[in-house]
Amino acid sequence: MTIAPPAAIGMLGGGQLGRYALVAARTMGYRTVVLDPDPSAPAGRIADEHLVAAYDDPAALDHLGATCAVVTTEFENPPAESLQRLAATAVVAPDAAVVATAQDRLAEKAFLRRAEVPTAPYGTVEAAGDRPTVGYPAILKTARLGYDGKGQRDVDGPDDLEAAWRELGEVRCVLEERLPLDAELSVIVGRRAGGQWAAFPVAENHHVGGILDLTVVPARVDAALAAAAAELAAGIADRLGFVGVLAVELFVSGGRLLVNELAPRPHNSGHWTLDAAVISQFDQQVRAICGAALGATELTVPAVAMVNLLGDLWSGGEPDWDVALADARARLHLYGKAMPRPGRKMGHLTVLGPTADDAAASALGLRAALRPR
Ligand SMILES: Nc1ncnc2c1ncn2[C@@H]1O[C@H](COP(=O)(O)OP(=O)(O)O)[C@@H](O)[C@H]1O
Ligand SMILES: [Mg+2]
């Protein structure tokens, strides 16, 4: 049965992803409640109600579960027990087991291996002498709580492994071969209970220092490869019994597709859908978790590019937004965060173009022209 407006949608996490989802929900006439311990969380100002409490606060969870028909999440690390508690009184999508799998790189890799989905060669490091047999150079990644390249160390050879593991706090880690990459792609796929799915056009992603820098759509790769990426992502969503929006990060290495990681939520590399797809990834999230028919995902323009605006851009003062606003084919997004720390995602720019090359060049050029007044 569809959860229709004006039912309430609950959101665990109040960052920019939650903020956009709640804008989409409010546009469709849903009530919205967000739980985030930060009183200045970006989604707090959008929601009808902001519960300022810890993610495992029983009273806040019970209030969220009692007032909302469905609860979803916008970040990787809500406690699984919180999702289970909510599930007693509300629909929780994606469910606790799926979120738990995506929270832990080792659980995620084991799931992908069972599903016979190719990944980079990897092994487990959880104790001082663990030396899995992978090729070097390799990357050591903490199993939990890593994001934007945090919680990772380069490892040049087996002799450097233990020091890297100690630097990461002696926690469970995955050691992964560093692959030569032809490209990085992502697929954002919506799926609702019953199995209907829809993927957005495949995105081409460029990272700088482990953080997404530029996304270009359509991806400048072979059409058959892009189609295979979409099928792979849909197969993963099916196998997980996923309900909501799933982002699948992929490597192309030696012409082959490998899955890097999964995010059980809308994704930074899908922000372009706000401005250049029939419906956005956030509209799709609301539709999917409410059991409504999925919306159309195709591009409404020939090509689009998105560049992130990180806190580093503020090093000399507030950037000159007039430059961005003066471009009729660009759209400025700022998330309303007060503190522009280096590496912090403060906003993004989307630029439409006649070709992928043109859109990418315009987006990079426009960002480079943003200088403090
Ligand atoms: N095995 C690998 N081989 C080559 N590059 C990698 C590998 N793992 C990660 N990277 C690079 O680092 C980026 C961030 O790594 P990722 O595992 O996606 O962590 P995060 O959770 O921080 O996004 C990737 O998008 C890619 O550019
Ligand atoms: Mg990643």
JSON list of N, CA and C in Angstrom, two decimals, residues 244-294:
[
{"chain": "A", "resi": 244, "resn": "GLY", "atom": "N", "xyz": [14.38, 1.92, -1.50]},
{"chain": "A", "resi": 244, "resn": "GLY", "atom": "CA", "xyz": [14.90, 3.27, -1.36]},
{"chain": "A", "resi": 244, "resn": "GLY", "atom": "C", "xyz": [15.78, 3.59, -2.55]},
{"chain": "A", "resi": 245, "resn": "VAL", "atom": "N", "xyz": [16.80, 4.40, -2.31]},
{"chain": "A", "resi": 245, "resn": "VAL", "atom": "CA", "xyz": [17.75, 4.76, -3.36]},
{"chain": "A", "resi": 245, "resn": "VAL", "atom": "C", "xyz": [19.13, 4.24, -2.96]},
{"chain": "A", "resi": 246, "resn": "LEU", "atom": "N", "xyz": [19.74, 3.48, -3.85]},
{"chain": "A", "resi": 246, "resn": "LEU", "atom": "CA", "xyz": [21.04, 2.85, -3.59]},
{"chain": "A", "resi": 246, "resn": "LEU", "atom": "C", "xyz": [22.06, 3.44, -4.57]},
{"chain": "A", "resi": 247, "resn": "ALA", "atom": "N", "xyz": [23.21, 3.86, -4.04]},
{"chain": "A", "resi": 247, "resn": "ALA", "atom": "CA", "xyz": [24.29, 4.32, -4.92]},
{"chain": "A", "resi": 247, "resn": "ALA", "atom": "C", "xyz": [25.37, 3.25, -4.98]},
{"chain": "A", "resi": 248, "resn": "VAL", "atom": "N", "xyz": [25.76, 2.90, -6.19]},
{"chain": "A", "resi": 248, "resn": "VAL", "atom": "CA", "xyz": [26.80, 1.89, -6.39]},
{"chain": "A", "resi": 248, "resn": "VAL", "atom": "C", "xyz": [27.99, 2.58, -7.04]},
{"chain": "A", "resi": 249, "resn": "GLU", "atom": "N", "xyz": [29.13, 2.62, -6.32]},
{"chain": "A", "resi": 249, "resn": "GLU", "atom": "CA", "xyz": [30.36, 3.21, -6.86]},
{"chain": "A", "resi": 249, "resn": "GLU", "atom": "C", "xyz": [31.15, 2.12, -7.57]},
{"chain": "A", "resi": 250, "resn": "LEU", "atom": "N", "xyz": [31.58, 2.42, -8.77]},
{"chain": "A", "resi": 250, "resn": "LEU", "atom": "CA", "xyz": [32.26, 1.42, -9.60]},
{"chain": "A", "resi": 250, "resn": "LEU", "atom": "C", "xyz": [33.62, 1.91, -10.08]},
{"chain": "A", "resi": 251, "resn": "PHE", "atom": "N", "xyz": [34.53, 0.97, -10.22]},
{"chain": "A", "resi": 251, "resn": "PHE", "atom": "CA", "xyz": [35.80, 1.23, -10.90]},
{"chain": "A", "resi": 251, "resn": "PHE", "atom": "C", "xyz": [35.72, 0.60, -12.28]},
{"chain": "A", "resi": 252, "resn": "VAL", "atom": "N", "xyz": [36.35, 1.25, -13.27]},
{"chain": "A", "resi": 252, "resn": "VAL", "atom": "CA", "xyz": [36.63, 0.60, -14.54]},
{"chain": "A", "resi": 252, "resn": "VAL", "atom": "C", "xyz": [38.14, 0.44, -14.57]},
{"chain": "A", "resi": 253, "resn": "SER", "atom": "N", "xyz": [38.59, -0.82, -14.59]},
{"chain": "A", "resi": 253, "resn": "SER", "atom": "CA", "xyz": [40.02, -1.10, -14.57]},
{"chain": "A", "resi": 253, "resn": "SER", "atom": "C", "xyz": [40.31, -2.18, -15.61]},
{"chain": "A", "resi": 254, "resn": "GLY", "atom": "N", "xyz": [41.22, -1.90, -16.52]},
{"chain": "A", "resi": 254, "resn": "GLY", "atom": "CA", "xyz": [41.51, -2.84, -17.59]},
{"chain": "A", "resi": 254, "resn": "GLY", "atom": "C", "xyz": [40.27, -3.17, -18.41]},
{"chain": "A", "resi": 255, "resn": "GLY", "atom": "N", "xyz": [39.36, -2.20, -18.54]},
{"chain": "A", "resi": 255, "resn": "GLY", "atom": "CA", "xyz": [38.14, -2.42, -19.32]},
{"chain": "A", "resi": 255, "resn": "GLY", "atom": "C", "xyz": [37.06, -3.17, -18.57]},
{"chain": "A", "resi": 256, "resn": "ARG", "atom": "N", "xyz": [37.34, -3.61, -17.33]},
{"chain": "A", "resi": 256, "resn": "ARG", "atom": "CA", "xyz": [36.36, -4.37, -16.55]},
{"chain": "A", "resi": 256, "resn": "ARG", "atom": "C", "xyz": [35.68, -3.50, -15.51]},
{"chain": "A", "resi": 257, "resn": "LEU", "atom": "N", "xyz": [34.44, -3.86, -15.18]},
{"chain": "A", "resi": 257, "resn": "LEU", "atom": "CA", "xyz": [33.69, -3.17, -14.12]},
{"chain": "A", "resi": 257, "resn": "LEU", "atom": "C", "xyz": [33.90, -3.89, -12.81]},
{"chain": "A", "resi": 258, "resn": "LEU", "atom": "N", "xyz": [34.24, -3.13, -11.76]},
{"chain": "A", "resi": 258, "resn": "LEU", "atom": "CA", "xyz": [34.37, -3.68, -10.42]},
{"chain": "A", "resi": 258, "resn": "LEU", "atom": "C", "xyz": [33.58, -2.78, -9.48]},
{"chain": "A", "resi": 259, "resn": "VAL", "atom": "N", "xyz": [32.95, -3.35, -8.48]},
{"chain": "A", "resi": 259, "resn": "VAL", "atom": "CA", "xyz": [32.24, -2.51, -7.53]},
{"chain": "A", "resi": 259, "resn": "VAL", "atom": "C", "xyz": [33.20, -2.06, -6.44]},
{"chain": "A", "resi": 260, "resn": "ASN", "atom": "N", "xyz": [33.23, -0.75, -6.20]},
{"chain": "A", "resi": 260, "resn": "ASN", "atom": "CA", "xyz": [34.04, -0.20, -5.11]},
{"chain": "A", "resi": 260, "resn": "ASN", "atom": "C", "xyz": [33.27, -0.26, -3.80]},
{"chain": "A", "resi": 261, "resn": "GLU", "atom": "N", "xyz": [32.16, 0.46, -3.72]},
{"chain": "A", "resi": 261, "resn": "GLU", "atom": "CA", "xyz": [31.38, 0.42, -2.48]},
{"chain": "A", "resi": 261, "resn": "GLU", "atom": "C", "xyz": [29.94, 0.80, -2.75]},
{"chain": "A", "resi": 262, "resn": "LEU", "atom": "N", "xyz": [29.10, 0.56, -1.73]},
{"chain": "A", "resi": 262, "resn": "LEU", "atom": "CA", "xyz": [27.67, 0.83, -1.83]},
{"chain": "A", "resi": 262, "resn": "LEU", "atom": "C", "xyz": [27.31, 1.90, -0.81]},
{"chain": "A", "resi": 263, "resn": "ALA", "atom": "N", "xyz": [26.38, 2.76, -1.15]},
{"chain": "A", "resi": 263, "resn": "ALA", "atom": "CA", "xyz": [25.81, 3.70, -0.18]},
{"chain": "A", "resi": 263, "resn": "ALA", "atom": "C", "xyz": [24.29, 3.51, -0.23]},
{"chain": "A", "resi": 264, "resn": "PRO", "atom": "N", "xyz": [23.68, 3.20, 0.92]},
{"chain": "A", "resi": 264, "resn": "PRO", "atom": "CA", "xyz": [22.25, 2.87, 0.92]},
{"chain": "A", "resi": 264, "resn": "PRO", "atom": "C", "xyz": [21.37, 4.11, 1.00]},
{"chain": "A", "resi": 265, "resn": "ARG", "atom": "N", "xyz": [21.64, 5.08, 0.13]},
{"chain": "A", "resi": 265, "resn": "ARG", "atom": "CA", "xyz": [21.00, 6.40, 0.21]},
{"chain": "A", "resi": 265, "resn": "ARG", "atom": "C", "xyz": [21.34, 7.17, -1.05]},
{"chain": "A", "resi": 266, "resn": "PRO", "atom": "N", "xyz": [20.69, 8.33, -1.26]},
{"chain": "A", "resi": 266, "resn": "PRO", "atom": "CA", "xyz": [21.13, 9.20, -2.35]},
{"chain": "A", "resi": 266, "resn": "PRO", "atom": "C", "xyz": [22.61, 9.57, -2.16]},
{"chain": "A", "resi": 267, "resn": "HIS", "atom": "N", "xyz": [23.22, 10.08, -3.22]},
{"chain": "A", "resi": 267, "resn": "HIS", "atom": "CA", "xyz": [24.68, 10.19, -3.25]},
{"chain": "A", "resi": 267, "resn": "HIS", "atom": "C", "xyz": [25.09, 11.51, -3.86]},
{"chain": "A", "resi": 268, "resn": "ASN", "atom": "N", "xyz": [26.24, 12.01, -3.42]},
{"chain": "A", "resi": 268, "resn": "ASN", "atom": "CA", "xyz": [26.81, 13.25, -3.95]},
{"chain": "A", "resi": 268, "resn": "ASN", "atom": "C", "xyz": [26.88, 13.22, -5.49]},
{"chain": "A", "resi": 269, "resn": "SER", "atom": "N", "xyz": [27.21, 12.06, -6.05]},
{"chain": "A", "resi": 269, "resn": "SER", "atom": "CA", "xyz": [27.34, 11.97, -7.51]},
{"chain": "A", "resi": 269, "resn": "SER", "atom": "C", "xyz": [25.98, 11.96, -8.22]},
{"chain": "A", "resi": 270, "resn": "GLY", "atom": "N", "xyz": [24.89, 12.07, -7.45]},
{"chain": "A", "resi": 270, "resn": "GLY", "atom": "CA", "xyz": [23.55, 12.17, -8.03]},
{"chain": "A", "resi": 270, "resn": "GLY", "atom": "C", "xyz": [22.94, 13.54, -7.85]},
{"chain": "A", "resi": 271, "resn": "HIS", "atom": "N", "xyz": [23.72, 14.50, -7.35]},
{"chain": "A", "resi": 271, "resn": "HIS", "atom": "CA", "xyz": [23.16, 15.84, -7.13]},
{"chain": "A", "resi": 271, "resn": "HIS", "atom": "C", "xyz": [22.72, 16.51, -8.44]},
{"chain": "A", "resi": 272, "resn": "TRP", "atom": "N", "xyz": [23.36, 16.12, -9.54]},
{"chain": "A", "resi": 272, "resn": "TRP", "atom": "CA", "xyz": [22.97, 16.68, -10.84]},
{"chain": "A", "resi": 272, "resn": "TRP", "atom": "C", "xyz": [21.49, 16.42, -11.16]},
{"chain": "A", "resi": 273, "resn": "THR", "atom": "N", "xyz": [20.92, 15.34, -10.58]},
{"chain": "A", "resi": 273, "resn": "THR", "atom": "CA", "xyz": [19.52, 15.02, -10.88]},
{"chain": "A", "resi": 273, "resn": "THR", "atom": "C", "xyz": [18.56, 16.11, -10.40]},
{"chain": "A", "resi": 274, "resn": "LEU", "atom": "N", "xyz": [19.01, 16.94, -9.46]},
{"chain": "A", "resi": 274, "resn": "LEU", "atom": "CA", "xyz": [18.17, 18.04, -8.99]},
{"chain": "A", "resi": 274, "resn": "LEU", "atom": "C", "xyz": [17.88, 19.03, -10.11]},
{"chain": "A", "resi": 275, "resn": "ASP", "atom": "N", "xyz": [18.80, 19.13, -11.05]},
{"chain": "A", "resi": 275, "resn": "ASP", "atom": "CA", "xyz": [18.70, 20.17, -12.08]},
{"chain": "A", "resi": 275, "resn": "ASP", "atom": "C", "xyz": [18.60, 19.65, -13.50]},
{"chain": "A", "resi": 276, "resn": "ALA", "atom": "N", "xyz": [18.82, 18.36, -13.72]},
{"chain": "A", "resi": 276, "resn": "ALA", "atom": "CA", "xyz": [18.95, 17.89, -15.10]},
{"chain": "A", "resi": 276, "resn": "ALA", "atom": "C", "xyz": [18.37, 16.50, -15.34]},
{"chain": "A", "resi": 277, "resn": "ALA", "atom": "N", "xyz": [17.49, 16.03, -14.45]},
{"chain": "A", "resi": 277, "resn": "ALA", "atom": "CA", "xyz": [16.76, 14.78, -14.70]},
{"chain": "A", "resi": 277, "resn": "ALA", "atom": "C", "xyz": [15.28, 15.06, -14.49]},
{"chain": "A", "resi": 278, "resn": "VAL", "atom": "N", "xyz": [14.43, 14.19, -15.04]},
{"chain": "A", "resi": 278, "resn": "VAL", "atom": "CA", "xyz": [12.98, 14.42, -14.95]},
{"chain": "A", "resi": 278, "resn": "VAL", "atom": "C", "xyz": [12.57, 14.55, -13.49]},
{"chain": "A", "resi": 279, "resn": "ILE", "atom": "N", "xyz": [13.00, 13.59, -12.67]},
{"chain": "A", "resi": 279, "resn": "ILE", "atom": "CA", "xyz": [12.83, 13.75, -11.22]},
{"chain": "A", "resi": 279, "resn": "ILE", "atom": "C", "xyz": [14.21, 13.57, -10.59]},
{"chain": "A", "resi": 280, "resn": "SER", "atom": "N", "xyz": [14.35, 14.04, -9.36]},
{"chain": "A", "resi": 280, "resn": "SER", "atom": "CA", "xyz": [15.67, 13.96, -8.72]},
{"chain": "A", "resi": 280, "resn": "SER", "atom": "C", "xyz": [15.80, 12.65, -7.95]},
{"chain": "A", "resi": 281, "resn": "GLN", "atom": "N", "xyz": [17.05, 12.35, -7.55]},
{"chain": "A", "resi": 281, "resn": "GLN", "atom": "CA", "xyz": [17.28, 11.16, -6.71]},
{"chain": "A", "resi": 281, "resn": "GLN", "atom": "C", "xyz": [16.52, 11.26, -5.39]},
{"chain": "A", "resi": 282, "resn": "PHE", "atom": "N", "xyz": [16.24, 12.48, -4.95]},
{"chain": "A", "resi": 282, "resn": "PHE", "atom": "CA", "xyz": [15.53, 12.65, -3.68]},
{"chain": "A", "resi": 282, "resn": "PHE", "atom": "C", "xyz": [14.03, 12.44, -3.86]},
{"chain": "A", "resi": 283, "resn": "ASP", "atom": "N", "xyz": [13.47, 12.90, -4.99]},
{"chain": "A", "resi": 283, "resn": "ASP", "atom": "CA", "xyz": [12.08, 12.55, -5.32]},
{"chain": "A", "resi": 283, "resn": "ASP", "atom": "C", "xyz": [11.94, 11.03, -5.36]},
{"chain": "A", "resi": 284, "resn": "GLN", "atom": "N", "xyz": [12.94, 10.39, -5.99]},
{"chain": "A", "resi": 284, "resn": "GLN", "atom": "CA", "xyz": [12.87, 8.94, -6.15]},
{"chain": "A", "resi": 284, "resn": "GLN", "atom": "C", "xyz": [12.93, 8.24, -4.80]},
{"chain": "A", "resi": 285, "resn": "GLN", "atom": "N", "xyz": [13.76, 8.78, -3.90]},
{"chain": "A", "resi": 285, "resn": "GLN", "atom": "CA", "xyz": [13.86, 8.19, -2.56]},
{"chain": "A", "resi": 285, "resn": "GLN", "atom": "C", "xyz": [12.49, 8.23, -1.87]},
{"chain": "A", "resi": 286, "resn": "VAL", "atom": "N", "xyz": [11.83, 9.38, -1.94]},
{"chain": "A", "resi": 286, "resn": "VAL", "atom": "CA", "xyz": [10.52, 9.51, -1.30]},
{"chain": "A", "resi": 286, "resn": "VAL", "atom": "C", "xyz": [9.53, 8.54, -1.94]},
{"chain": "A", "resi": 287, "resn": "ARG", "atom": "N", "xyz": [9.50, 8.49, -3.27]},
{"chain": "A", "resi": 287, "resn": "ARG", "atom": "CA", "xyz": [8.58, 7.57, -3.96]},
{"chain": "A", "resi": 287, "resn": "ARG", "atom": "C", "xyz": [8.85, 6.13, -3.56]},
{"chain": "A", "resi": 288, "resn": "ALA", "atom": "N", "xyz": [10.13, 5.75, -3.57]},
{"chain": "A", "resi": 288, "resn": "ALA", "atom": "CA", "xyz": [10.48, 4.35, -3.32]},
{"chain": "A", "resi": 288, "resn": "ALA", "atom": "C", "xyz": [10.12, 3.93, -1.90]},
{"chain": "A", "resi": 289, "resn": "ILE", "atom": "N", "xyz": [10.45, 4.76, -0.91]},
{"chain": "A", "resi": 289, "resn": "ILE", "atom": "CA", "xyz": [10.19, 4.35, 0.47]},
{"chain": "A", "resi": 289, "resn": "ILE", "atom": "C", "xyz": [8.70, 4.40, 0.78]},
{"chain": "A", "resi": 290, "resn": "CYS", "atom": "N", "xyz": [7.95, 5.20, 0.03]},
{"chain": "A", "resi": 290, "resn": "CYS", "atom": "CA", "xyz": [6.49, 5.27, 0.23]},
{"chain": "A", "resi": 290, "resn": "CYS", "atom": "C", "xyz": [5.74, 4.24, -0.61]},
{"chain": "A", "resi": 291, "resn": "GLY", "atom": "N", "xyz": [6.47, 3.47, -1.42]},
{"chain": "A", "resi": 291, "resn": "GLY", "atom": "CA", "xyz": [5.82, 2.43, -2.23]},
{"chain": "A", "resi": 291, "resn": "GLY", "atom": "C", "xyz": [5.09, 2.97, -3.44]},
{"chain": "A", "resi": 292, "resn": "ALA", "atom": "N", "xyz": [5.38, 4.21, -3.83]},
{"chain": "A", "resi": 292, "resn": "ALA", "atom": "CA", "xyz": [4.75, 4.80, -5.01]},
{"chain": "A", "resi": 292, "resn": "ALA", "atom": "C", "xyz": [5.50, 4.37, -6.26]},
{"chain": "A", "resi": 293, "resn": "ALA", "atom": "N", "xyz": [4.86, 4.52, -7.40]},
{"chain": "A", "resi": 293, "resn": "ALA", "atom": "CA", "xyz": [5.53, 4.19, -8.67]},
{"chain": "A", "resi": 293, "resn": "ALA", "atom": "C", "xyz": [6.76, 5.07, -8.81]},
{"chain": "A", "resi": 294, "resn": "LEU", "atom": "N", "xyz": [7.82, 4.51, -9.37]},
{"chain": "A", "resi": 294, "resn": "LEU", "atom": "CA", "xyz": [9.05, 5.28, -9.52]},
{"chain": "A", "resi": 294, "resn": "LEU", "atom": "C", "xyz": [8.90, 6.28, -10.66]}
]
